[in-house]
Amino acid sequence: MESSIYRFILRYSKREQIVLLIMTGLSFPFLYYSLDLPKRIINEALDAKGDATFPITWLGVEFGQLEFLWTLSGLFLALVCINGAFKYAINVYRGQLGERMLRRLRFELYSRVLRFPLGRFRRMSQGEIIPMVTAEVEPLGGFIGDSISLPAFQGGTLITILFFMFMQDPVLGLAAISLYPIQAYVIPKLQRQVNLLAKERVRTVRALSDKLGESVSGVQEIHANDAARLMLARFSERLGRIYEIRFEIYKKKFFIKFLNNFLAQITPFFFYAIGGYLVVRGDLSLGAMVAVLAAYKDLSAPWKELLGYYERKEDARIKYEQVIEQFDAPGSLDPAHQSTDGDDTKGEPAGYRSSNLGVVDDDGDTQLDGINLRLEAGERVALLGPTNGGKEALTLVLARLASPTTGSLAFAGRDITTLPEAVTGRRIGYVGPSAFVFSTTIRENLLLGAMHRPLATPQRNETEQARAKRFVADAAVSGNSTDDPQADWVDYGAIGVPDGTTLSQRLVEILEDVDLQEDCYQLGLRGALDPESRPEAAARLLEARAGFAERLAGDPAFEALVEPFSADRYNANASVAENLLFGTPVDGTFAADTIAAAPYVRRILDTVGLTGDFLTMGRDMAATMVELFADLPSDHEFFAQFSFISPDDLPEFQALVSRADRGGIDALAEDDRTRLLSLPFKLIAARHRLGLLDDAMKQRILEARRAFADNLPPELAGSVAFFSADAYNAAASVQDNVLFGKIAYGEADAAARVGTVISEVLESLELRSTVIEVGLDFQVGIGGSRLTAAQRQKIGIARVLLRRPDVLVFNDAAGAIDSGAQGRVMDRVLGDAEDRTVVWAMQRADLARRFKRVLVLRGGRIVEDGAPDVLDRDGSAFRAAAGDE
């Protein structure tokens, strides 16, 4: 990247900066005449000198006094509009330029992050990188747009005004600039001190971000070791240092402002004293004096802008240089390695040759030393050895995720360091000990390995097409990627399927290979299916609903396990809220925690006369909970069983009950009434058995259900998906759609038994794969936080298997999977990777017996190389590795 911000600006926006300068230069004549016109209006149109003779001829046209006054005033108004138009056009163009350059800068920084050597991330955390790409460079966008045009515009404005003053009277012109030398000398000195403090502030804030990110990642350890006070003390210390730095910056900045304002207020003294003297003497007209005073009023704005620009320039320079310093990482990947899209190694066997290969890490420790290796295409090799013995480093080098320090490594007959990622990222697959899962669906995480470039443009209407064209044009101007992120990026050929119609079937097969199919099936049961995009699947699930109902009806032992939904019957195993809605909330409008505050629900309660009853019920429930739980610990099982009130909220409800008893429910504030109303909505008759829901109350709730559905306004129609025996509920899970009811409370193992029946029904209708496909759309959370470590690892393995690379490199990839499943997963992977090169670094020597060749590494060197049966002898390194298990 460019070493200075001005080099960056001129390299990528020289043409636009020239356009801004031309626009700025064109505005100055209009500015000058807008300053001169007031003098002519006073001296000539108003005849302030007393020597004008009307009618007067101006520009070949004869004017009376009033006509001349209106003409000059109109011209002045026109010049004001023209000057305003120039300012608007310049500012908009400048803002657009700044945002495009900021977009370019951020894109360049992000692309550099993607090219960092892996060792860089051991010294530079995401807590440092993220603020630099987002917050720290944010002010640079505004400055880049202003960098050349603003000093030119404001400086030109300043010179134009001063020129006008000197034209009126040189003495007044000198008075206007008399204090500028003092400001020009003192302010830069003070600004340099501010700059030094600003540098320190940036470094300190980055360190704070790093520690904050570290605390978020390690919060479990902080809780487990009672380290919160220590972390708070350290965090407070860093906040204190930032406070000290910022306070020093504020003192110096405000002193600079004070000095500027003070000197600006002294200058009018010279105008009034000297200018007044010249007017009295007759050496200066009153019109010229008024015009000079008006011009001086306009003079302070550009001068302040220039002083502010100097401060922003220094701040931008510091930010840019500090960011570039961090992102100019030695050993970064050549940009061409990521932009080149082609494979000139096709047809070459996927084998390796290394000669005296060595790797030294950033700390100077030798990871590999003198590795001479020959791996033939299709060979299967296991790597064994102690931790940090070299096997991990060798897998990274073979996958081209680390570069050799000495020696050479060839892949497919080419130096691997010269190959683009279009070759290494497609022909070689790598899975480490902790595969990363991105915050998206399981499906997209699996397909990520086969999404290298856009292959098919999506269908768009005219409006969407125009928007897409603007996106591409803006991206090109900003130096960003012009690839369409909404296009179809999936390389079906790499996966081995003809098109997207058979892709899901292949994904289901891959899940079976890594022992993840059952997990995805369970996630699919809890997931939602869109009946509009998949109407056939929704119709088949309705068949499963009917089949499930028949199974229950045909077996008395199962019939009692589920209470089906019925439009005209109260469901005792559902909450009052669920019975009222008789549907699934789609958004937060009628969510269980907020339904009591929904205005429409309140109107329905008032209409059917349930508001008073619900308030009384809420008061009785709160009083019962307070009485039952007052002396119980917060982890008592009753809190889980009667989950109306959390232990933290118990004191507030205790006070609320006291207020209701003293003044009556009707006297309660609206917030208190809402809190009481929220409690009955959570009541489940079959579970809580508080005796508050008799048959009469249930019938009134059914009446409210009908009123709710009949009077629902159109704007709320999308807030709830009503239950219907003949329709698929898009807001409910797959399991709830098949169940179409509530599992009965109090029945032994009811949930497990019902789940078994549902699975049997789905299996009989061959819908298991459909449910698994729904599970593929499960959102995994940030970094896969909604999955277990083993599930994330299985996704990483499946991702590599899906795109069928010529070489599979596994670095303890099965370590996170339970020991019982490791061998099973490994066998399936090896079966799927038949006739392809496989290199697998592992901790367990017994798993290495699945490979024809084993390399044992110690101290960065290969100490044994051969078949496992040959190496398994007394005193061998292989036997030692087996003994270390």
PDB file of C-alpha atoms in Angstrom, residues 483-739:
ATOM      1  CA  ASP A 483     -18.377 -10.239  -8.500  1.00  0.00           C
ATOM      2  CA  ASP A 484     -22.091 -10.635  -7.809  1.00  0.00           C
ATOM      3  CA  PRO A 485     -22.529 -12.014  -4.262  1.00  0.00           C
ATOM      4  CA  GLN A 486     -26.115 -13.034  -5.111  1.00  0.00           C
ATOM      5  CA  ALA A 487     -25.041 -15.189  -8.055  1.00  0.00           C
ATOM      6  CA  ASP A 488     -24.854 -18.966  -7.900  1.00  0.00           C
ATOM      7  CA  TRP A 489     -21.269 -19.656  -6.791  1.00  0.00           C
ATOM      8  CA  VAL A 490     -21.577 -23.395  -6.322  1.00  0.00           C
ATOM      9  CA  ASP A 491     -19.263 -25.429  -8.541  1.00  0.00           C
ATOM     10  CA  TYR A 492     -21.521 -28.430  -9.117  1.00  0.00           C
ATOM     11  CA  GLY A 493     -18.870 -30.128 -11.233  1.00  0.00           C
ATOM     12  CA  ALA A 494     -16.387 -30.074  -8.359  1.00  0.00           C
ATOM     13  CA  ILE A 495     -19.001 -31.654  -6.102  1.00  0.00           C
ATOM     14  CA  GLY A 496     -19.862 -34.266  -8.711  1.00  0.00           C
ATOM     15  CA  VAL A 497     -23.522 -33.409  -9.291  1.00  0.00           C
ATOM     16  CA  PRO A 498     -25.075 -32.059 -12.489  1.00  0.00           C
ATOM     17  CA  ASP A 499     -27.041 -29.201 -10.922  1.00  0.00           C
ATOM     18  CA  GLY A 500     -28.740 -27.925  -7.788  1.00  0.00           C
ATOM     19  CA  THR A 501     -31.609 -30.417  -7.954  1.00  0.00           C
ATOM     20  CA  THR A 502     -29.382 -33.307  -6.876  1.00  0.00           C
ATOM     21  CA  LEU A 503     -27.176 -31.241  -4.575  1.00  0.00           C
ATOM     22  CA  SER A 504     -29.239 -31.822  -1.434  1.00  0.00           C
ATOM     23  CA  GLN A 505     -29.031 -35.580  -1.886  1.00  0.00           C
ATOM     24  CA  ARG A 506     -25.243 -35.356  -2.090  1.00  0.00           C
ATOM     25  CA  LEU A 507     -25.136 -33.188   1.038  1.00  0.00           C
ATOM     26  CA  VAL A 508     -27.166 -35.788   2.940  1.00  0.00           C
ATOM     27  CA  GLU A 509     -24.716 -38.483   1.833  1.00  0.00           C
ATOM     28  CA  ILE A 510     -21.737 -36.407   3.011  1.00  0.00           C
ATOM     29  CA  LEU A 511     -23.379 -35.952   6.408  1.00  0.00           C
ATOM     30  CA  GLU A 512     -23.595 -39.714   6.718  1.00  0.00           C
ATOM     31  CA  ASP A 513     -19.864 -40.005   5.933  1.00  0.00           C
ATOM     32  CA  VAL A 514     -18.951 -37.779   8.894  1.00  0.00           C
ATOM     33  CA  ASP A 515     -21.548 -39.191  11.279  1.00  0.00           C
ATOM     34  CA  LEU A 516     -23.531 -35.937  11.307  1.00  0.00           C
ATOM     35  CA  GLN A 517     -26.751 -37.091   9.701  1.00  0.00           C
ATOM     36  CA  GLU A 518     -28.626 -37.789  12.946  1.00  0.00           C
ATOM     37  CA  ASP A 519     -27.576 -34.411  14.386  1.00  0.00           C
ATOM     38  CA  CYS A 520     -28.825 -32.641  11.293  1.00  0.00           C
ATOM     39  CA  TYR A 521     -32.069 -34.626  11.430  1.00  0.00           C
ATOM     40  CA  GLN A 522     -32.708 -33.449  14.997  1.00  0.00           C
ATOM     41  CA  LEU A 523     -31.942 -29.859  13.994  1.00  0.00           C
ATOM     42  CA  GLY A 524     -34.344 -30.250  11.085  1.00  0.00           C
ATOM     43  CA  LEU A 525     -37.149 -31.350  13.395  1.00  0.00           C
ATOM     44  CA  ARG A 526     -36.674 -28.131  15.360  1.00  0.00           C
ATOM     45  CA  GLY A 527     -36.279 -26.053  12.195  1.00  0.00           C
ATOM     46  CA  ALA A 528     -38.851 -24.347  10.012  1.00  0.00           C
ATOM     47  CA  LEU A 529     -39.743 -25.120   6.400  1.00  0.00           C
ATOM     48  CA  ASP A 530     -41.058 -22.452   4.034  1.00  0.00           C
ATOM     49  CA  PRO A 531     -44.146 -23.925   2.336  1.00  0.00           C
ATOM     50  CA  GLU A 532     -44.051 -21.294  -0.429  1.00  0.00           C
ATOM     51  CA  SER A 533     -40.558 -22.225  -1.617  1.00  0.00           C
ATOM     52  CA  ARG A 534     -41.053 -25.961  -0.983  1.00  0.00           C
ATOM     53  CA  PRO A 535     -44.779 -26.695  -1.428  1.00  0.00           C
ATOM     54  CA  GLU A 536     -44.278 -30.391  -2.192  1.00  0.00           C
ATOM     55  CA  ALA A 537     -42.286 -30.963   1.004  1.00  0.00           C
ATOM     56  CA  ALA A 538     -44.938 -29.103   3.027  1.00  0.00           C
ATOM     57  CA  ALA A 539     -47.677 -31.268   1.492  1.00  0.00           C
ATOM     58  CA  ARG A 540     -45.737 -34.439   2.349  1.00  0.00           C
ATOM     59  CA  LEU A 541     -45.317 -33.269   5.939  1.00  0.00           C
ATOM     60  CA  LEU A 542     -49.064 -32.772   6.139  1.00  0.00           C
ATOM     61  CA  GLU A 543     -49.321 -36.441   5.130  1.00  0.00           C
ATOM     62  CA  ALA A 544     -46.965 -37.189   8.032  1.00  0.00           C
ATOM     63  CA  ARG A 545     -49.305 -35.218  10.310  1.00  0.00           C
ATOM     64  CA  ALA A 546     -52.221 -37.391   9.250  1.00  0.00           C
ATOM     65  CA  GLY A 547     -50.129 -40.536   9.619  1.00  0.00           C
ATOM     66  CA  PHE A 548     -49.017 -39.497  13.092  1.00  0.00           C
ATOM     67  CA  ALA A 549     -52.624 -38.821  14.136  1.00  0.00           C
ATOM     68  CA  GLU A 550     -53.643 -42.297  12.894  1.00  0.00           C
ATOM     69  CA  ARG A 551     -50.827 -43.903  14.885  1.00  0.00           C
ATOM     70  CA  LEU A 552     -51.987 -42.155  18.052  1.00  0.00           C
ATOM     71  CA  ALA A 553     -55.638 -42.961  17.476  1.00  0.00           C
ATOM     72  CA  GLY A 554     -54.863 -46.598  16.764  1.00  0.00           C
ATOM     73  CA  ASP A 555     -52.858 -47.179  19.940  1.00  0.00           C
ATOM     74  CA  PRO A 556     -54.425 -46.298  23.328  1.00  0.00           C
ATOM     75  CA  ALA A 557     -50.986 -46.337  24.911  1.00  0.00           C
ATOM     76  CA  PHE A 558     -49.911 -43.450  22.683  1.00  0.00           C
ATOM     77  CA  GLU A 559     -53.191 -41.580  22.441  1.00  0.00           C
ATOM     78  CA  ALA A 560     -52.792 -40.092  25.899  1.00  0.00           C
ATOM     79  CA  LEU A 561     -49.339 -38.707  25.077  1.00  0.00           C
ATOM     80  CA  VAL A 562     -50.534 -35.853  22.848  1.00  0.00           C
ATOM     81  CA  GLU A 563     -53.436 -33.429  23.067  1.00  0.00           C
ATOM     82  CA  PRO A 564     -54.190 -32.367  19.476  1.00  0.00           C
ATOM     83  CA  PHE A 565     -55.099 -28.810  18.538  1.00  0.00           C
ATOM     84  CA  SER A 566     -58.754 -28.137  17.887  1.00  0.00           C
ATOM     85  CA  ALA A 567     -60.282 -24.820  16.863  1.00  0.00           C
ATOM     86  CA  ASP A 568     -63.246 -25.206  19.246  1.00  0.00           C
ATOM     87  CA  ARG A 569     -61.517 -26.857  22.208  1.00  0.00           C
ATOM     88  CA  TYR A 570     -59.199 -25.490  24.895  1.00  0.00           C
ATOM     89  CA  ASN A 571     -55.807 -27.263  24.980  1.00  0.00           C
ATOM     90  CA  ALA A 572     -54.924 -27.909  28.621  1.00  0.00           C
ATOM     91  CA  ASN A 573     -51.285 -28.635  27.767  1.00  0.00           C
ATOM     92  CA  ALA A 574     -50.814 -25.307  26.010  1.00  0.00           C
ATOM     93  CA  SER A 575     -50.390 -21.935  27.674  1.00  0.00           C
ATOM     94  CA  VAL A 576     -53.159 -19.365  27.872  1.00  0.00           C
ATOM     95  CA  ALA A 577     -51.283 -17.299  25.268  1.00  0.00           C
ATOM     96  CA  GLU A 578     -51.140 -20.237  22.859  1.00  0.00           C
ATOM     97  CA  ASN A 579     -54.819 -20.936  23.400  1.00  0.00           C
ATOM     98  CA  LEU A 580     -55.716 -17.316  22.760  1.00  0.00           C
ATOM     99  CA  LEU A 581     -53.664 -16.990  19.579  1.00  0.00           C
ATOM    100  CA  PHE A 582     -54.316 -20.533  18.355  1.00  0.00           C
ATOM    101  CA  GLY A 583     -51.256 -20.050  16.236  1.00  0.00           C
ATOM    102  CA  THR A 584     -47.543 -19.334  16.272  1.00  0.00           C
ATOM    103  CA  PRO A 585     -46.189 -15.777  16.715  1.00  0.00           C
ATOM    104  CA  VAL A 586     -44.220 -14.738  13.630  1.00  0.00           C
ATOM    105  CA  ASP A 587     -42.532 -11.661  15.043  1.00  0.00           C
ATOM    106  CA  GLY A 588     -42.305 -10.025  18.452  1.00  0.00           C
ATOM    107  CA  THR A 589     -45.780  -8.490  18.374  1.00  0.00           C
ATOM    108  CA  PHE A 590     -47.483 -11.416  20.111  1.00  0.00           C
ATOM    109  CA  ALA A 591     -44.443 -13.108  21.630  1.00  0.00           C
ATOM    110  CA  ALA A 592     -44.983 -14.804  24.985  1.00  0.00           C
ATOM    111  CA  ASP A 593     -43.030 -12.149  26.910  1.00  0.00           C
ATOM    112  CA  THR A 594     -44.722  -9.160  25.269  1.00  0.00           C
ATOM    113  CA  ILE A 595     -48.246 -10.339  24.463  1.00  0.00           C
ATOM    114  CA  ALA A 596     -49.691  -8.672  27.573  1.00  0.00           C
ATOM    115  CA  ALA A 597     -48.481  -5.276  26.345  1.00  0.00           C
ATOM    116  CA  ALA A 598     -49.828  -5.676  22.788  1.00  0.00           C
ATOM    117  CA  PRO A 599     -52.576  -3.028  22.266  1.00  0.00           C
ATOM    118  CA  TYR A 600     -54.673  -5.332  20.086  1.00  0.00           C
ATOM    119  CA  VAL A 601     -54.624  -8.105  22.699  1.00  0.00           C
ATOM    120  CA  ARG A 602     -55.612  -5.598  25.368  1.00  0.00           C
ATOM    121  CA  ARG A 603     -58.568  -4.496  23.237  1.00  0.00           C
ATOM    122  CA  ILE A 604     -59.695  -8.102  22.789  1.00  0.00           C
ATOM    123  CA  LEU A 605     -59.503  -8.706  26.559  1.00  0.00           C
ATOM    124  CA  ASP A 606     -61.578  -5.583  27.155  1.00  0.00           C
ATOM    125  CA  THR A 607     -64.095  -6.611  24.483  1.00  0.00           C
ATOM    126  CA  VAL A 608     -64.769 -10.039  25.980  1.00  0.00           C
ATOM    127  CA  GLY A 609     -64.499  -8.764  29.574  1.00  0.00           C
ATOM    128  CA  LEU A 610     -61.378 -10.688  30.541  1.00  0.00           C
ATOM    129  CA  THR A 611     -59.126  -7.796  31.589  1.00  0.00           C
ATOM    130  CA  GLY A 612     -60.384  -7.657  35.178  1.00  0.00           C
ATOM    131  CA  ASP A 613     -60.326 -11.432  35.535  1.00  0.00           C
ATOM    132  CA  PHE A 614     -56.790 -11.652  34.172  1.00  0.00           C
ATOM    133  CA  LEU A 615     -55.602  -8.896  36.521  1.00  0.00           C
ATOM    134  CA  THR A 616     -57.115 -10.729  39.487  1.00  0.00           C
ATOM    135  CA  MET A 617     -55.638 -13.989  38.264  1.00  0.00           C
ATOM    136  CA  GLY A 618     -52.240 -12.311  37.838  1.00  0.00           C
ATOM    137  CA  ARG A 619     -52.395 -10.884  41.354  1.00  0.00           C
ATOM    138  CA  ASP A 620     -53.295 -14.306  42.794  1.00  0.00           C
ATOM    139  CA  MET A 621     -50.492 -15.995  40.848  1.00  0.00           C
ATOM    140  CA  ALA A 622     -47.946 -13.397  42.003  1.00  0.00           C
ATOM    141  CA  ALA A 623     -49.075 -13.725  45.615  1.00  0.00           C
ATOM    142  CA  THR A 624     -48.844 -17.533  45.409  1.00  0.00           C
ATOM    143  CA  MET A 625     -45.382 -17.411  43.911  1.00  0.00           C
ATOM    144  CA  VAL A 626     -44.172 -14.919  46.518  1.00  0.00           C
ATOM    145  CA  GLU A 627     -45.538 -17.079  49.296  1.00  0.00           C
ATOM    146  CA  LEU A 628     -44.095 -20.320  47.901  1.00  0.00           C
ATOM    147  CA  PHE A 629     -40.683 -19.045  46.862  1.00  0.00           C
ATOM    148  CA  ALA A 630     -39.905 -16.377  49.435  1.00  0.00           C
ATOM    149  CA  ASP A 631     -37.577 -18.659  51.417  1.00  0.00           C
ATOM    150  CA  LEU A 632     -36.362 -20.940  48.610  1.00  0.00           C
ATOM    151  CA  PRO A 633     -32.886 -20.726  47.009  1.00  0.00           C
ATOM    152  CA  SER A 634     -32.784 -19.391  43.436  1.00  0.00           C
ATOM    153  CA  ASP A 635     -31.816 -22.790  42.015  1.00  0.00           C
ATOM    154  CA  HIS A 636     -34.758 -24.652  43.538  1.00  0.00           C
ATOM    155  CA  GLU A 637     -36.653 -26.931  41.138  1.00  0.00           C
ATOM    156  CA  PHE A 638     -39.914 -25.075  41.794  1.00  0.00           C
ATOM    157  CA  PHE A 639     -38.596 -22.100  39.839  1.00  0.00           C
ATOM    158  CA  ALA A 640     -38.294 -24.318  36.772  1.00  0.00           C
ATOM    159  CA  GLN A 641     -41.691 -25.915  37.289  1.00  0.00           C
ATOM    160  CA  PHE A 642     -43.536 -22.637  37.935  1.00  0.00           C
ATOM    161  CA  SER A 643     -41.642 -20.460  35.505  1.00  0.00           C
ATOM    162  CA  PHE A 644     -43.847 -17.380  35.774  1.00  0.00           C
ATOM    163  CA  ILE A 645     -41.390 -15.356  37.826  1.00  0.00           C
ATOM    164  CA  SER A 646     -37.598 -15.558  37.888  1.00  0.00           C
ATOM    165  CA  PRO A 647     -35.747 -15.410  41.220  1.00  0.00           C
ATOM    166  CA  ASP A 648     -34.433 -11.949  40.292  1.00  0.00           C
ATOM    167  CA  ASP A 649     -37.948 -10.605  39.675  1.00  0.00           C
ATOM    168  CA  LEU A 650     -39.438 -12.049  42.869  1.00  0.00           C
ATOM    169  CA  PRO A 651     -38.787  -8.950  45.073  1.00  0.00           C
ATOM    170  CA  GLU A 652     -40.414  -6.673  42.484  1.00  0.00           C
ATOM    171  CA  PHE A 653     -43.542  -8.817  42.350  1.00  0.00           C
ATOM    172  CA  GLN A 654     -43.600  -8.927  46.134  1.00  0.00           C
ATOM    173  CA  ALA A 655     -43.730  -5.129  46.176  1.00  0.00           C
ATOM    174  CA  LEU A 656     -46.323  -5.177  43.384  1.00  0.00           C
ATOM    175  CA  VAL A 657     -48.611  -7.479  45.372  1.00  0.00           C
ATOM    176  CA  SER A 658     -48.292  -5.155  48.371  1.00  0.00           C
ATOM    177  CA  ARG A 659     -49.297  -2.151  46.256  1.00  0.00           C
ATOM    178  CA  ALA A 660     -52.271  -4.048  44.827  1.00  0.00           C
ATOM    179  CA  ASP A 661     -53.434  -5.065  48.304  1.00  0.00           C
ATOM    180  CA  ARG A 662     -53.139  -1.529  49.662  1.00  0.00           C
ATOM    181  CA  GLY A 663     -54.777   0.473  46.897  1.00  0.00           C
ATOM    182  CA  GLY A 664     -56.600  -2.139  44.872  1.00  0.00           C
ATOM    183  CA  ILE A 665     -55.833  -3.427  41.394  1.00  0.00           C
ATOM    184  CA  ASP A 666     -57.671  -0.571  39.697  1.00  0.00           C
ATOM    185  CA  ALA A 667     -55.319   1.970  41.290  1.00  0.00           C
ATOM    186  CA  LEU A 668     -52.165   0.336  39.933  1.00  0.00           C
ATOM    187  CA  ALA A 669     -50.008   2.138  37.393  1.00  0.00           C
ATOM    188  CA  GLU A 670     -50.126   0.923  33.797  1.00  0.00           C
ATOM    189  CA  ASP A 671     -46.714  -0.787  34.054  1.00  0.00           C
ATOM    190  CA  ASP A 672     -47.867  -2.705  37.131  1.00  0.00           C
ATOM    191  CA  ARG A 673     -51.088  -3.761  35.401  1.00  0.00           C
ATOM    192  CA  THR A 674     -49.123  -5.009  32.403  1.00  0.00           C
ATOM    193  CA  ARG A 675     -46.829  -7.069  34.634  1.00  0.00           C
ATOM    194  CA  LEU A 676     -49.798  -8.680  36.352  1.00  0.00           C
ATOM    195  CA  LEU A 677     -51.499  -9.358  33.011  1.00  0.00           C
ATOM    196  CA  SER A 678     -48.372 -11.078  31.729  1.00  0.00           C
ATOM    197  CA  LEU A 679     -48.612 -13.864  34.324  1.00  0.00           C
ATOM    198  CA  PRO A 680     -51.901 -15.552  33.265  1.00  0.00           C
ATOM    199  CA  PHE A 681     -50.677 -15.803  29.674  1.00  0.00           C
ATOM    200  CA  LYS A 682     -47.908 -18.169  30.891  1.00  0.00           C
ATOM    201  CA  LEU A 683     -50.288 -20.447  32.766  1.00  0.00           C
ATOM    202  CA  ILE A 684     -50.542 -24.067  31.537  1.00  0.00           C
ATOM    203  CA  ALA A 685     -53.507 -25.809  33.131  1.00  0.00           C
ATOM    204  CA  ALA A 686     -52.139 -29.375  32.954  1.00  0.00           C
ATOM    205  CA  ARG A 687     -48.748 -28.383  34.259  1.00  0.00           C
ATOM    206  CA  HIS A 688     -49.291 -25.768  36.939  1.00  0.00           C
ATOM    207  CA  ARG A 689     -52.566 -26.947  38.496  1.00  0.00           C
ATOM    208  CA  LEU A 690     -53.196 -23.781  40.498  1.00  0.00           C
ATOM    209  CA  GLY A 691     -56.975 -24.083  40.189  1.00  0.00           C
ATOM    210  CA  LEU A 692     -57.291 -20.758  38.375  1.00  0.00           C
ATOM    211  CA  LEU A 693     -58.588 -22.080  35.061  1.00  0.00           C
ATOM    212  CA  ASP A 694     -62.043 -23.592  35.423  1.00  0.00           C
ATOM    213  CA  ASP A 695     -64.245 -24.650  32.515  1.00  0.00           C
ATOM    214  CA  ALA A 696     -66.030 -21.306  32.442  1.00  0.00           C
ATOM    215  CA  MET A 697     -62.757 -19.409  32.145  1.00  0.00           C
ATOM    216  CA  LYS A 698     -61.577 -21.742  29.377  1.00  0.00           C
ATOM    217  CA  GLN A 699     -64.769 -21.064  27.418  1.00  0.00           C
ATOM    218  CA  ARG A 700     -64.241 -17.310  27.766  1.00  0.00           C
ATOM    219  CA  ILE A 701     -60.678 -17.671  26.500  1.00  0.00           C
ATOM    220  CA  LEU A 702     -62.059 -19.584  23.507  1.00  0.00           C
ATOM    221  CA  GLU A 703     -64.439 -16.675  22.960  1.00  0.00           C
ATOM    222  CA  ALA A 704     -61.464 -14.343  23.032  1.00  0.00           C
ATOM    223  CA  ARG A 705     -59.701 -16.651  20.523  1.00  0.00           C
ATOM    224  CA  ARG A 706     -62.548 -16.261  18.060  1.00  0.00           C
ATOM    225  CA  ALA A 707     -62.683 -12.491  18.569  1.00  0.00           C
ATOM    226  CA  PHE A 708     -58.904 -12.278  18.108  1.00  0.00           C
ATOM    227  CA  ALA A 709     -59.002 -14.092  14.749  1.00  0.00           C
ATOM    228  CA  ASP A 710     -62.181 -12.416  13.430  1.00  0.00           C
ATOM    229  CA  ASN A 711     -61.098  -8.842  14.150  1.00  0.00           C
ATOM    230  CA  LEU A 712     -57.353  -9.039  13.456  1.00  0.00           C
ATOM    231  CA  PRO A 713     -56.475  -5.886  11.468  1.00  0.00           C
ATOM    232  CA  PRO A 714     -54.670  -6.322   8.117  1.00  0.00           C
ATOM    233  CA  GLU A 715     -51.467  -4.719   9.387  1.00  0.00           C
ATOM    234  CA  LEU A 716     -51.180  -7.447  12.058  1.00  0.00           C
ATOM    235  CA  ALA A 717     -52.164 -10.340   9.814  1.00  0.00           C
ATOM    236  CA  GLY A 718     -48.534 -11.300   9.294  1.00  0.00           C
ATOM    237  CA  SER A 719     -47.742 -11.332  13.005  1.00  0.00           C
ATOM    238  CA  VAL A 720     -49.315 -14.704  13.718  1.00  0.00           C
ATOM    239  CA  ALA A 721     -49.590 -17.959  11.763  1.00  0.00           C
ATOM    240  CA  PHE A 722     -52.886 -19.580  12.766  1.00  0.00           C
ATOM    241  CA  PHE A 723     -53.221 -23.312  13.295  1.00  0.00           C
ATOM    242  CA  SER A 724     -55.229 -25.204  10.710  1.00  0.00           C
ATOM    243  CA  ALA A 725     -55.636 -28.952  10.442  1.00  0.00           C
ATOM    244  CA  ASP A 726     -55.366 -28.735   6.652  1.00  0.00           C
ATOM    245  CA  ALA A 727     -52.539 -26.189   6.287  1.00  0.00           C
ATOM    246  CA  TYR A 728     -48.821 -26.211   6.986  1.00  0.00           C
ATOM    247  CA  ASN A 729     -47.770 -23.635   9.600  1.00  0.00           C
ATOM    248  CA  ALA A 730     -44.727 -21.808   8.234  1.00  0.00           C
ATOM    249  CA  ALA A 731     -43.840 -20.280  11.607  1.00  0.00           C
ATOM    250  CA  ALA A 732     -43.856 -23.588  13.498  1.00  0.00           C
ATOM    251  CA  SER A 733     -41.126 -26.199  13.486  1.00  0.00           C
ATOM    252  CA  VAL A 734     -41.311 -29.366  11.385  1.00  0.00           C
ATOM    253  CA  GLN A 735     -41.893 -31.425  14.509  1.00  0.00           C
ATOM    254  CA  ASP A 736     -44.704 -29.158  15.723  1.00  0.00           C
ATOM    255  CA  ASN A 737     -46.355 -29.351  12.299  1.00  0.00           C
ATOM    256  CA  VAL A 738     -46.344 -33.140  12.396  1.00  0.00           C
ATOM    257  CA  LEU A 739     -47.357 -33.201  16.046  1.00  0.00           C
TER     258      LEU A 739
END
